[in-house]
Amino acid sequence: QKLPIDTQAAIALAACVGAQFDLNTLAIVLERSPAETAMALWSGLQENLLIPTTDIYKFFNKSGSRSVSNVEANPVYRFLHDRVQQAAYSLIADNHKQATHLKIGQLLQQNSSELVREEKLFDIVGHLNLAKELITDPCDRQMLVDLNFNAGRKARNSIAYAAANIYLQTGIELLDVNCWETQYQLSLDLHVAAAEAAYLEGHLERMEQIAGVVLRSAQTILDKVEIYRIQIAAMTANGKMLEAIAIGRNTLAQLGIDLPATPDEALTGKALQTLDRQLQGRAIEDLLHLPAM
């Protein structure tokens, strides 16, 4: 609180961005130029509350007489300690924190290129999720559902299953009450992805709960197939082979393919006799040259 007001405002928002932040991102959040933002941070650097991770910051000095505006001159800073970040964050009143995160998420979403938005997807979604109670417009909530779905898939592909579960569950919570009527495809995609993420993280009970929602709400067997696949994978991974086979048989039956639950002894015997006749007179090494079955 002994720092200049501009510096306090800058590092408070920087604390919202994260323990480490780059100048261009903070400039977007502050709605000021990178040079002005760097000048606002200068006192924090002098007090060693902020540590530059590269020497690029030297292009921006306190007087602002020299600045580099190209994208490569984008200094990255970090807080000296997480306690310093917490102290800076505490400068924002508790009743303003959600609104601040909402503003940061919206500014990053609106003022970044498509490539940067993709790179900062987790950051944007994180800020907006912290302020989801303030997002009441149906279009904005729909956008946040989409963002959580995309973040969940990206986290899953990065093998960050815990994060994927959080994003996908948040997306489900943001859906309309009658989402299976008004947002059918998105609801289906979200629930299927959430079921898979829960299975991959080892939460089988939760996976089954989500699977049950899909199986009750999906309109066609083809919309249910992916859930059955996840259930089969989960049962197999846990050594429950008979349960996995039962799910597989049930799925195939719904697709018009009936497999017997037990082998037919007569048919098995005839098949073995036929195979025996076909193999007579052949050397074992000849089998290597047969076409793949």
mmCIF file of N, CA and C in Angstrom, residues 284-290:
data_model
loop_
_atom_site.group_PDB
_atom_site.id
_atom_site.type_symbol
_atom_site.label_atom_id
_atom_site.label_comp_id
_atom_site.label_asym_id
_atom_site.label_seq_id
_atom_site.Cartn_x
_atom_site.Cartn_y
_atom_site.Cartn_z
ATOM 1 N N ILE A 284 3.094 -76.883 -40.703
ATOM 2 C CA ILE A 284 2.836 -75.772 -39.786
ATOM 3 C C ILE A 284 3.359 -74.456 -40.360
ATOM 4 N N GLU A 285 4.528 -74.491 -41.015
ATOM 5 C CA GLU A 285 5.081 -73.252 -41.552
ATOM 6 C C GLU A 285 4.221 -72.666 -42.669
ATOM 7 N N ASP A 286 3.381 -73.519 -43.298
ATOM 8 C CA ASP A 286 2.497 -73.009 -44.350
ATOM 9 C C ASP A 286 1.454 -72.042 -43.786
ATOM 10 N N LEU A 287 1.133 -72.199 -42.511
ATOM 11 C CA LEU A 287 0.108 -71.348 -41.922
ATOM 12 C C LEU A 287 0.548 -69.881 -41.895
ATOM 13 N N LEU A 288 1.857 -69.657 -41.891
ATOM 14 C CA LEU A 288 2.350 -68.281 -41.869
ATOM 15 C C LEU A 288 1.971 -67.513 -43.115
ATOM 16 N N HIS A 289 1.720 -68.240 -44.212
ATOM 17 C CA HIS A 289 1.465 -67.574 -45.487
ATOM 18 C C HIS A 289 -0.019 -67.447 -45.797
ATOM 19 N N LEU A 290 -0.869 -67.896 -44.871
ATOM 20 C CA LEU A 290 -2.314 -67.751 -45.084
ATOM 21 C C LEU A 290 -2.724 -66.287 -44.942
#
